[in-house]
Amino acid sequence: MADDESFGKVREKLLRAGKIASDALAFTCSHVKADESLLSIVGGGEDRIHALGGKPAFPINISVNHHAAHYTPSLEDRTQIPELALVKIDLGVHIDGYVADTAKTVLVGEDENLQRLVEAAEAGLQAAIQTARAGIRVWNISKAISTAMRQMKTRPIENLTGHSIEPFNLHAGVSVPAVAHSGERIISPRLNEQMVVAIEPFATYSNNPRVDNLEPGHIFGFARAQNPRSAELRSLFSLMKVKFAQLPFSSRWMVELVERDKITPSLHQLKREGCIHNYPVLGLRDKSPIAQAEHTIIIEKDGCTVTTK
Ligand code: MN
Ligand code: MN
């Protein structure tokens, strides 16, 4: 735990990132409408993050219906929002590596059952926020989320979790599941004051609420290998490490670094050499629709502060 004075500066950056993330999320969601292209929605949202003085902590995820996470359009993507759809927008902003991670689901069209999924994800998130404080076990948060979601006759996705956040590290080690198995309470870690945690329940009606890798996506992360064999790729790779600050990036963002027709072959080769990895699109094989809600919180002695309010 940092002393109060140095944590004051950290807190200030976390809150600034949170405010930008919250504004950019509202802005992005306001463009989610039938027939709108995913590419323009996401591009506009990422531009907004930069215009507000933040940097994206990862490419904006736009996950439609049974997709849960890790879909971001490529430059060639012509997909449009359907007439009736659940659209999850998930975005992250960082200020000097201090990250805010937040998500919201927009219902396009009208449908009571889909609307209930949106409300259930929100209810799970709010129950977690009401429960979070220093000293409590993660298990109690999970229990609060699953209880709130089951009361609304929905099920939490079991293999997607919230997560602790550290500077330049989005998934820092502590996971916050949306399900609480009774035997696991006493082995569940406790939350500490000043911990930063993203809470993100996903609601569905599926009988098998576990997501799978559905297809390769257009989000990439830096992997272990640091030295591509060819000189050309080595210089591209060092530009990428600086430009993307070692955080997840999109194939779209490569246009600033390399000619457009070289993007796909360069990424393939970097992946083959173990320098980067791909985040597959996650979703439900039975095509059941999913809603998600997410906020980033700072754990306090008597509760928590929502940075992305
Ligand atoms: Mn997120
Ligand atoms: Mn998250």
JSON list of N, CA and C and ligand atoms in Angstrom, two decimals, residues 90 101 163 170-171 198 200 294, ligand 2:
[
{"chain": "A", "resi": 90, "resn": "ASP", "atom": "N", "xyz": [-17.12, -2.03, -24.83]},
{"chain": "A", "resi": 90, "resn": "ASP", "atom": "CA", "xyz": [-16.18, -2.17, -23.70]},
{"chain": "A", "resi": 90, "resn": "ASP", "atom": "C", "xyz": [-14.93, -1.38, -24.05]},
{"chain": "A", "resi": 101, "resn": "ASP", "atom": "N", "xyz": [-11.42, 0.85, -16.94]},
{"chain": "A", "resi": 101, "resn": "ASP", "atom": "CA", "xyz": [-11.99, -0.17, -17.83]},
{"chain": "A", "resi": 101, "resn": "ASP", "atom": "C", "xyz": [-13.50, -0.17, -17.57]},
{"chain": "A", "resi": 163, "resn": "HIS", "atom": "N", "xyz": [-11.41, -8.31, -12.63]},
{"chain": "A", "resi": 163, "resn": "HIS", "atom": "CA", "xyz": [-9.97, -8.48, -12.46]},
{"chain": "A", "resi": 163, "resn": "HIS", "atom": "C", "xyz": [-9.35, -7.28, -11.76]},
{"chain": "A", "resi": 170, "resn": "LEU", "atom": "N", "xyz": [-3.62, -4.80, -17.28]},
{"chain": "A", "resi": 170, "resn": "LEU", "atom": "CA", "xyz": [-5.08, -4.82, -17.19]},
{"chain": "A", "resi": 170, "resn": "LEU", "atom": "C", "xyz": [-5.60, -5.99, -16.37]},
{"chain": "A", "resi": 171, "resn": "HIS", "atom": "N", "xyz": [-4.92, -7.13, -16.46]},
{"chain": "A", "resi": 171, "resn": "HIS", "atom": "CA", "xyz": [-5.37, -8.30, -15.71]},
{"chain": "A", "resi": 171, "resn": "HIS", "atom": "C", "xyz": [-4.25, -8.68, -14.74]},
{"chain": "A", "resi": 198, "resn": "ALA", "atom": "N", "xyz": [-11.67, -4.08, -11.66]},
{"chain": "A", "resi": 198, "resn": "ALA", "atom": "CA", "xyz": [-12.77, -3.96, -12.63]},
{"chain": "A", "resi": 198, "resn": "ALA", "atom": "C", "xyz": [-13.78, -5.06, -12.33]},
{"chain": "A", "resi": 200, "resn": "GLU", "atom": "N", "xyz": [-17.13, -6.91, -13.81]},
{"chain": "A", "resi": 200, "resn": "GLU", "atom": "CA", "xyz": [-17.83, -6.98, -15.11]},
{"chain": "A", "resi": 200, "resn": "GLU", "atom": "C", "xyz": [-18.66, -8.24, -15.29]},
{"chain": "A", "resi": 294, "resn": "GLU", "atom": "N", "xyz": [-19.82, -2.96, -16.80]},
{"chain": "A", "resi": 294, "resn": "GLU", "atom": "CA", "xyz": [-18.51, -2.94, -16.13]},
{"chain": "A", "resi": 294, "resn": "GLU", "atom": "C", "xyz": [-18.16, -1.55, -15.61]},
{"chain": "B", "resi": 2, "resn": "MN", "atom": "MN", "xyz": [-12.33, -5.63, -17.76]}
]
